């Protein structure tokens, strides 16, 4: 039997390599030759350091990697759309396919016991091949690289969903708290959707520097006590019409909310932790709409790659490190240090 090396995450900030059989696609499934498989903040937060996740975030010892992108090399019976040779992004959750959320393409929200996320409950992208359900595939436009595609599978998809859900447009200035890979994605997409001024805040020096170097934000500010004053100064005292928290930290969430203009919209996508704030002065009396947004839908992932193609935008620009599978330990270390942009595992084309 043909085998392949896959990366599993034992949960003590280490990476382990194990041998797995190369899977055979069954009914409605395809085999994808992996070309790029990036690391998401959730992999670090809920799996790599310690297995913290429950329910949809419970890691079951499978091949890690929930941002997979590659090329179809085998097609099982009953596939309707995809063929050998197709370049594909994998929407990273396979749902039951028939519940209300799945019908809407939001397999992320499926609560069926058969729901399984790649890299969490079923094998993910950190191996030469991935067994994928056809209904989780999105065609990658020719102009986009495999790394571009991988970055869309979770991070960029999540930002696209959040920013379109709050109706971001050219009427808005955008405040981003947290300039990790998701914050950089929000900056790139926020500007593409028309935000006239993009302000980014972070506590990490390296991340502020990178965001400024990439030119994805108009202003970078250190997320310290002076941050809110700076946001106000940069917006004529008003705050931003739209804000997005990508930090997942309570201070970041608070700054996003405080930096939102009266009648504005604020969306939280950074995961984990808590936030504590005075509801009346900060939310109710400010007439602010606060959104939560979790991942995206298959259709919206498709919309995203179509727009990126049309706009000539490349998420890969936010990827500072591309490493082969053999260097997965280093890749996870880099992502965990939180000073760089996106880290992606890349594979040779054969
Ligand atoms: Zn993710
Ligand atoms: Zn479902």
Tab-separated table of C-alpha atoms in Angstrom, residues 4-350:
chain	number	residue	atom	x	y	z
A	4	UNK	CA	2.522	9.299	2.877
A	5	UNK	CA	3.938	11.291	5.776
A	6	UNK	CA	1.451	13.407	7.689
A	7	UNK	CA	1.902	15.958	10.460
A	8	UNK	CA	0.016	15.462	13.713
A	9	UNK	CA	0.033	17.838	16.671
A	10	UNK	CA	0.473	16.097	20.056
A	11	UNK	CA	-0.490	19.265	21.943
A	12	UNK	CA	2.710	20.092	23.797
A	13	UNK	CA	3.992	22.661	21.293
A	14	UNK	CA	5.610	19.962	19.208
A	15	UNK	CA	4.985	18.467	15.806
A	16	UNK	CA	5.053	14.730	15.062
A	17	UNK	CA	5.365	12.896	11.760
A	18	UNK	CA	3.389	9.716	11.159
A	19	UNK	CA	2.888	7.430	8.174
A	20	UNK	CA	-0.599	7.142	6.712
A	21	UNK	CA	-1.983	5.183	3.776
A	22	UNK	CA	-2.725	7.330	0.727
A	23	UNK	CA	-6.553	7.353	0.774
A	24	UNK	CA	-8.827	6.188	-2.048
A	25	UNK	CA	-11.718	8.502	-2.927
A	26	UNK	CA	-15.141	6.978	-2.310
A	27	UNK	CA	-18.592	8.094	-3.432
A	28	UNK	CA	-18.668	11.869	-3.933
A	29	UNK	CA	-15.050	12.262	-2.889
A	30	UNK	CA	-11.835	13.337	-4.593
A	31	UNK	CA	-8.156	12.892	-3.827
A	32	UNK	CA	-6.334	16.230	-3.762
A	33	UNK	CA	-2.571	16.443	-4.221
A	34	UNK	CA	-1.627	19.095	-1.663
A	35	UNK	CA	0.265	22.111	-2.938
A	36	UNK	CA	-0.121	24.545	-0.036
A	37	UNK	CA	-1.405	24.097	3.510
A	38	UNK	CA	-1.184	27.152	5.743
A	39	UNK	CA	-1.272	27.449	9.520
A	40	UNK	CA	-4.192	29.267	11.170
A	41	UNK	CA	-4.224	30.990	14.563
A	42	UNK	CA	-6.798	28.424	15.705
A	43	UNK	CA	-4.271	25.630	15.090
A	44	UNK	CA	-1.920	27.341	17.525
A	45	UNK	CA	-4.558	28.363	20.083
A	46	UNK	CA	-6.608	25.175	20.283
A	47	UNK	CA	-4.286	22.380	19.090
A	48	UNK	CA	-0.535	23.033	18.916
A	49	UNK	CA	0.093	24.418	22.416
A	50	UNK	CA	-2.519	22.295	24.113
A	51	UNK	CA	-5.647	20.474	22.959
A	52	UNK	CA	-8.158	23.003	24.267
A	53	UNK	CA	-10.962	22.588	21.813
A	54	UNK	CA	-14.372	21.124	22.457
A	55	UNK	CA	-17.187	20.245	20.084
A	56	UNK	CA	-16.369	21.642	16.633
A	57	UNK	CA	-12.880	22.579	17.851
A	58	UNK	CA	-12.004	19.208	19.379
A	59	UNK	CA	-8.841	17.874	17.741
A	60	UNK	CA	-8.966	14.145	17.206
A	61	UNK	CA	-5.338	13.321	16.441
A	62	UNK	CA	-5.814	13.515	12.677
A	63	UNK	CA	-3.426	14.957	10.070
A	64	UNK	CA	-3.408	18.682	10.883
A	65	UNK	CA	-3.979	21.630	8.556
A	66	UNK	CA	-7.342	23.245	7.847
A	67	UNK	CA	-6.283	25.611	5.068
A	68	UNK	CA	-5.650	23.181	2.208
A	69	UNK	CA	-5.183	23.942	-1.467
A	70	UNK	CA	-4.070	21.662	-4.271
A	71	UNK	CA	-4.957	19.784	-7.430
A	72	UNK	CA	-7.447	16.979	-7.963
A	73	UNK	CA	-5.625	13.769	-8.918
A	74	UNK	CA	-8.382	11.147	-8.483
A	75	UNK	CA	-12.162	11.338	-8.586
A	76	UNK	CA	-14.530	8.914	-6.866
A	77	UNK	CA	-17.895	7.710	-8.181
A	78	UNK	CA	-20.759	10.150	-8.300
A	79	UNK	CA	-18.759	13.375	-8.496
A	80	UNK	CA	-20.619	15.945	-10.558
A	81	UNK	CA	-18.428	18.998	-10.996
A	82	UNK	CA	-14.778	18.323	-10.403
A	83	UNK	CA	-12.290	16.428	-12.556
A	84	UNK	CA	-8.662	15.362	-12.459
A	85	UNK	CA	-6.414	18.388	-12.924
A	86	UNK	CA	-8.744	20.946	-11.327
A	87	UNK	CA	-6.999	23.375	-8.993
A	88	UNK	CA	-9.044	23.606	-5.818
A	89	UNK	CA	-9.377	25.362	-2.466
A	90	UNK	CA	-10.928	23.168	0.197
A	91	UNK	CA	-13.649	24.769	2.336
A	92	UNK	CA	-12.427	23.327	5.579
A	93	UNK	CA	-15.558	21.779	7.064
A	94	UNK	CA	-17.544	18.864	5.733
A	95	UNK	CA	-21.109	19.011	7.022
A	96	UNK	CA	-24.048	16.623	6.789
A	97	UNK	CA	-25.007	18.367	3.555
A	98	UNK	CA	-28.741	18.445	4.213
A	99	UNK	CA	-29.475	20.544	7.321
A	100	UNK	CA	-30.511	24.202	7.051
A	101	UNK	CA	-26.970	25.505	7.619
A	102	UNK	CA	-25.414	23.078	5.132
A	103	UNK	CA	-28.075	23.953	2.550
A	104	UNK	CA	-26.951	27.546	2.978
A	105	UNK	CA	-23.308	26.530	2.495
A	106	UNK	CA	-22.470	27.270	6.126
A	107	UNK	CA	-21.169	23.789	6.907
A	108	UNK	CA	-19.214	25.493	9.698
A	109	UNK	CA	-22.495	25.767	11.615
A	110	UNK	CA	-23.724	22.216	10.939
A	111	UNK	CA	-24.445	20.426	14.206
A	112	UNK	CA	-24.848	16.911	12.821
A	113	UNK	CA	-22.625	14.242	14.422
A	114	UNK	CA	-21.197	13.535	10.950
A	115	UNK	CA	-19.852	17.083	10.622
A	116	UNK	CA	-16.053	16.989	10.530
A	117	UNK	CA	-13.518	19.748	9.929
A	118	UNK	CA	-10.362	18.943	7.972
A	119	UNK	CA	-7.385	19.080	10.314
A	120	UNK	CA	-9.621	18.765	13.389
A	121	UNK	CA	-11.827	15.671	13.125
A	122	UNK	CA	-10.757	14.356	9.718
A	123	UNK	CA	-7.398	14.397	7.975
A	124	UNK	CA	-6.256	17.836	6.865
A	125	UNK	CA	-3.702	19.320	4.505
A	126	UNK	CA	-0.345	18.640	6.161
A	127	UNK	CA	0.401	15.572	4.012
A	128	UNK	CA	1.008	14.891	0.330
A	129	UNK	CA	-2.666	14.010	-0.294
A	130	UNK	CA	-6.036	14.969	1.150
A	131	UNK	CA	-9.284	13.044	0.832
A	132	UNK	CA	-11.984	15.688	0.275
A	133	UNK	CA	-15.734	15.727	-0.226
A	134	UNK	CA	-16.589	17.184	-3.617
A	135	UNK	CA	-19.125	19.537	-2.006
A	136	UNK	CA	-16.342	21.241	-0.025
A	137	UNK	CA	-14.341	22.231	-3.114
A	138	UNK	CA	-14.074	25.624	-4.751
A	139	UNK	CA	-12.263	26.069	-8.067
A	140	UNK	CA	-9.131	28.191	-7.824
A	141	UNK	CA	-8.942	30.777	-10.611
A	142	UNK	CA	-5.807	30.494	-12.805
A	143	UNK	CA	-4.479	33.863	-11.667
A	144	UNK	CA	-4.315	32.758	-8.035
A	145	UNK	CA	-1.431	30.732	-6.629
A	146	UNK	CA	-1.913	27.663	-4.456
A	147	UNK	CA	-0.707	29.715	-1.486
A	148	UNK	CA	-3.321	32.364	-2.343
A	149	UNK	CA	-5.912	29.594	-2.273
A	150	UNK	CA	-4.760	28.097	1.020
A	151	UNK	CA	-4.985	31.494	2.698
A	152	UNK	CA	-8.593	31.822	1.514
A	153	UNK	CA	-9.655	28.468	3.002
A	154	UNK	CA	-10.002	29.905	6.510
A	155	UNK	CA	-8.338	33.265	7.229
A	156	UNK	CA	-9.238	35.360	4.176
A	157	UNK	CA	-12.609	33.632	3.930
A	158	UNK	CA	-13.362	34.586	7.522
A	159	UNK	CA	-12.466	38.238	6.909
A	160	UNK	CA	-14.418	38.363	3.665
A	161	UNK	CA	-17.485	37.065	5.451
A	162	UNK	CA	-17.141	39.505	8.361
A	163	UNK	CA	-16.499	42.589	6.239
A	164	UNK	CA	-19.294	41.871	3.783
A	165	UNK	CA	-21.659	41.025	6.648
A	166	UNK	CA	-21.156	44.479	8.181
A	167	UNK	CA	-21.605	45.973	4.702
A	168	UNK	CA	-18.169	47.578	4.503
A	169	UNK	CA	-18.010	50.109	1.671
A	170	UNK	CA	-16.371	53.288	0.436
A	171	UNK	CA	-18.449	55.204	2.971
A	172	UNK	CA	-16.379	53.691	5.766
A	173	UNK	CA	-13.088	54.044	7.539
A	174	UNK	CA	-11.922	50.733	9.000
A	175	UNK	CA	-10.226	50.029	12.328
A	176	UNK	CA	-8.506	46.646	12.661
A	177	UNK	CA	-7.350	45.421	16.054
A	178	UNK	CA	-4.797	42.615	15.775
A	179	UNK	CA	-2.448	42.621	12.783
A	180	UNK	CA	-1.646	38.927	12.609
A	181	UNK	CA	-2.464	37.069	9.385
A	182	UNK	CA	-6.216	37.612	9.860
A	183	UNK	CA	-5.747	41.335	10.512
A	184	UNK	CA	-3.603	41.646	7.387
A	185	UNK	CA	-6.330	39.846	5.435
A	186	UNK	CA	-8.913	42.295	6.799
A	187	UNK	CA	-6.699	45.174	5.698
A	188	UNK	CA	-6.263	43.879	2.142
A	189	UNK	CA	-9.954	43.056	1.712
A	190	UNK	CA	-11.146	46.154	3.570
A	191	UNK	CA	-9.367	48.415	1.163
A	192	UNK	CA	-10.562	46.373	-1.825
A	193	UNK	CA	-14.147	46.799	-0.600
A	194	UNK	CA	-13.589	50.547	-0.548
A	195	UNK	CA	-12.653	51.568	3.003
A	196	UNK	CA	-11.060	54.982	2.557
A	197	UNK	CA	-8.801	54.847	5.616
A	198	UNK	CA	-7.522	51.669	7.202
A	199	UNK	CA	-6.078	51.881	10.719
A	200	UNK	CA	-4.390	48.849	12.243
A	201	UNK	CA	-3.431	48.300	15.892
A	202	UNK	CA	-1.334	45.578	17.497
A	203	UNK	CA	0.851	45.058	20.545
A	204	UNK	CA	3.570	43.200	18.629
A	205	UNK	CA	6.329	45.355	17.170
A	206	UNK	CA	7.049	42.856	14.380
A	207	UNK	CA	3.446	42.834	13.242
A	208	UNK	CA	3.145	46.629	13.171
A	209	UNK	CA	6.317	46.791	11.109
A	210	UNK	CA	5.124	44.144	8.649
A	211	UNK	CA	1.705	45.778	8.160
A	212	UNK	CA	3.399	49.097	7.433
A	213	UNK	CA	5.945	47.518	5.067
A	214	UNK	CA	3.251	45.708	3.108
A	215	UNK	CA	1.391	49.003	2.720
A	216	UNK	CA	-1.898	47.294	3.575
A	217	UNK	CA	-2.865	49.884	6.199
A	218	UNK	CA	-2.752	53.664	6.118
A	219	UNK	CA	-1.804	54.002	9.780
A	220	UNK	CA	-0.332	51.533	12.251
A	221	UNK	CA	-0.690	52.264	15.935
A	222	UNK	CA	0.728	50.491	18.975
A	223	UNK	CA	-2.153	49.026	20.971
A	224	UNK	CA	-1.253	50.755	24.256
A	225	UNK	CA	-3.092	53.318	26.459
A	226	UNK	CA	-2.649	55.970	23.795
A	227	UNK	CA	-4.257	53.879	21.033
A	228	UNK	CA	-7.843	55.115	21.360
A	229	UNK	CA	-6.685	58.740	21.338
A	230	UNK	CA	-4.760	58.056	18.144
A	231	UNK	CA	-7.755	56.449	16.442
A	232	UNK	CA	-9.838	59.529	17.368
A	233	UNK	CA	-7.107	61.911	16.157
A	234	UNK	CA	-6.903	60.098	12.814
A	235	UNK	CA	-10.670	60.292	12.292
A	236	UNK	CA	-11.411	63.894	13.257
A	237	UNK	CA	-12.474	62.799	16.735
A	238	UNK	CA	-15.250	60.503	15.515
A	239	UNK	CA	-13.794	57.002	15.365
A	240	UNK	CA	-14.131	54.585	12.442
A	241	UNK	CA	-17.474	53.786	10.847
A	242	UNK	CA	-16.494	50.096	10.851
A	243	UNK	CA	-14.179	48.026	12.990
A	244	UNK	CA	-13.056	44.431	13.169
A	245	UNK	CA	-11.325	42.659	16.017
A	246	UNK	CA	-8.852	40.066	14.779
A	247	UNK	CA	-6.849	39.881	18.009
A	248	UNK	CA	-9.087	37.654	20.103
A	249	UNK	CA	-7.756	39.595	23.099
A	250	UNK	CA	-10.060	41.454	25.459
A	251	UNK	CA	-8.040	44.689	25.121
A	252	UNK	CA	-8.224	44.423	21.324
A	253	UNK	CA	-11.978	43.871	21.375
A	254	UNK	CA	-12.439	46.832	23.673
A	255	UNK	CA	-10.328	49.084	21.453
A	256	UNK	CA	-12.311	47.990	18.383
A	257	UNK	CA	-15.558	48.882	20.119
A	258	UNK	CA	-14.279	52.148	21.596
A	259	UNK	CA	-12.802	53.139	18.247
A	260	UNK	CA	-16.117	52.621	16.432
A	261	UNK	CA	-18.019	55.748	15.489
A	262	UNK	CA	-21.543	56.408	16.739
A	263	UNK	CA	-23.994	54.383	14.589
A	264	UNK	CA	-21.057	52.294	13.377
A	265	UNK	CA	-20.630	48.532	13.106
A	266	UNK	CA	-18.104	46.377	14.921
A	267	UNK	CA	-17.429	42.709	14.221
A	268	UNK	CA	-15.503	40.166	16.294
A	269	UNK	CA	-13.674	37.353	14.475
A	270	UNK	CA	-10.698	36.802	16.805
A	271	UNK	CA	-11.416	33.626	18.770
A	272	UNK	CA	-11.198	32.703	22.436
A	273	UNK	CA	-11.160	34.592	25.720
A	274	UNK	CA	-13.613	37.144	27.027
A	275	UNK	CA	-14.376	40.860	26.970
A	276	UNK	CA	-15.762	43.130	29.654
A	277	UNK	CA	-17.157	46.569	28.896
A	278	UNK	CA	-19.709	49.092	30.044
A	279	UNK	CA	-22.663	48.362	27.825
A	280	UNK	CA	-24.533	51.662	28.074
A	281	UNK	CA	-21.838	54.199	27.204
A	282	UNK	CA	-19.943	51.988	24.744
A	283	UNK	CA	-22.651	50.117	22.876
A	284	UNK	CA	-26.236	51.225	23.543
A	285	UNK	CA	-25.783	54.986	23.746
A	286	UNK	CA	-23.370	54.872	20.838
A	287	UNK	CA	-25.998	53.129	18.683
A	288	UNK	CA	-23.385	50.578	17.632
A	289	UNK	CA	-24.215	47.262	15.994
A	290	UNK	CA	-21.946	44.485	17.250
A	291	UNK	CA	-21.555	41.361	15.105
A	292	UNK	CA	-20.042	37.945	15.649
A	293	UNK	CA	-18.943	36.128	12.510
A	294	UNK	CA	-17.581	32.575	12.244
A	295	UNK	CA	-15.719	31.442	9.119
A	296	UNK	CA	-17.763	31.706	5.886
A	297	UNK	CA	-19.916	29.684	3.500
A	298	UNK	CA	-18.850	27.689	0.452
A	299	UNK	CA	-20.633	30.194	-1.805
A	300	UNK	CA	-18.944	33.150	-0.152
A	301	UNK	CA	-15.562	31.436	-0.443
A	302	UNK	CA	-16.312	31.124	-4.148
A	303	UNK	CA	-17.289	34.823	-4.272
A	304	UNK	CA	-14.011	35.707	-2.574
A	305	UNK	CA	-11.698	33.879	-5.002
A	306	UNK	CA	-13.662	35.327	-7.925
A	307	UNK	CA	-13.173	38.878	-6.576
A	308	UNK	CA	-9.476	38.320	-5.858
A	309	UNK	CA	-9.034	37.180	-9.449
A	310	UNK	CA	-10.889	40.205	-10.783
A	311	UNK	CA	-9.085	42.652	-8.503
A	312	UNK	CA	-5.637	41.151	-9.156
A	313	UNK	CA	-5.101	40.722	-5.425
A	314	UNK	CA	-2.875	38.064	-3.904
A	315	UNK	CA	-3.294	36.928	-0.284
A	316	UNK	CA	0.160	35.347	-0.686
A	317	UNK	CA	1.595	38.825	-0.054
A	318	UNK	CA	0.763	38.375	3.629
A	319	UNK	CA	2.639	35.061	3.733
A	320	UNK	CA	6.115	35.693	5.125
A	321	UNK	CA	7.256	32.078	5.444
A	322	UNK	CA	6.845	29.122	3.074
A	323	UNK	CA	8.387	25.882	4.310
A	324	UNK	CA	8.366	22.243	3.171
A	325	UNK	CA	6.464	19.630	5.179
A	326	UNK	CA	9.742	18.319	6.648
A	327	UNK	CA	10.145	21.696	8.370
A	328	UNK	CA	6.669	21.706	9.908
A	329	UNK	CA	8.115	22.016	13.429
A	330	UNK	CA	9.837	25.261	12.476
A	331	UNK	CA	6.677	26.450	10.703
A	332	UNK	CA	4.572	25.982	13.836
A	333	UNK	CA	7.229	27.632	16.010
A	334	UNK	CA	7.225	30.699	13.760
A	335	UNK	CA	3.442	30.910	13.744
A	336	UNK	CA	3.380	30.530	17.534
A	337	UNK	CA	5.904	33.345	18.102
A	338	UNK	CA	3.332	35.753	16.661
A	339	UNK	CA	5.759	38.223	15.125
A	340	UNK	CA	5.451	37.289	11.464
A	341	UNK	CA	2.822	37.139	8.757
A	342	UNK	CA	1.222	33.946	7.518
A	343	UNK	CA	3.185	30.707	7.620
A	344	UNK	CA	2.453	28.136	4.919
A	345	UNK	CA	3.619	24.595	4.257
A	346	UNK	CA	4.262	24.140	0.554
A	347	UNK	CA	4.745	21.039	-1.571
A	348	UNK	CA	6.632	20.250	-4.765
A	349	UNK	CA	4.632	19.860	-7.922
A	350	UNK	CA	5.127	16.429	-9.454
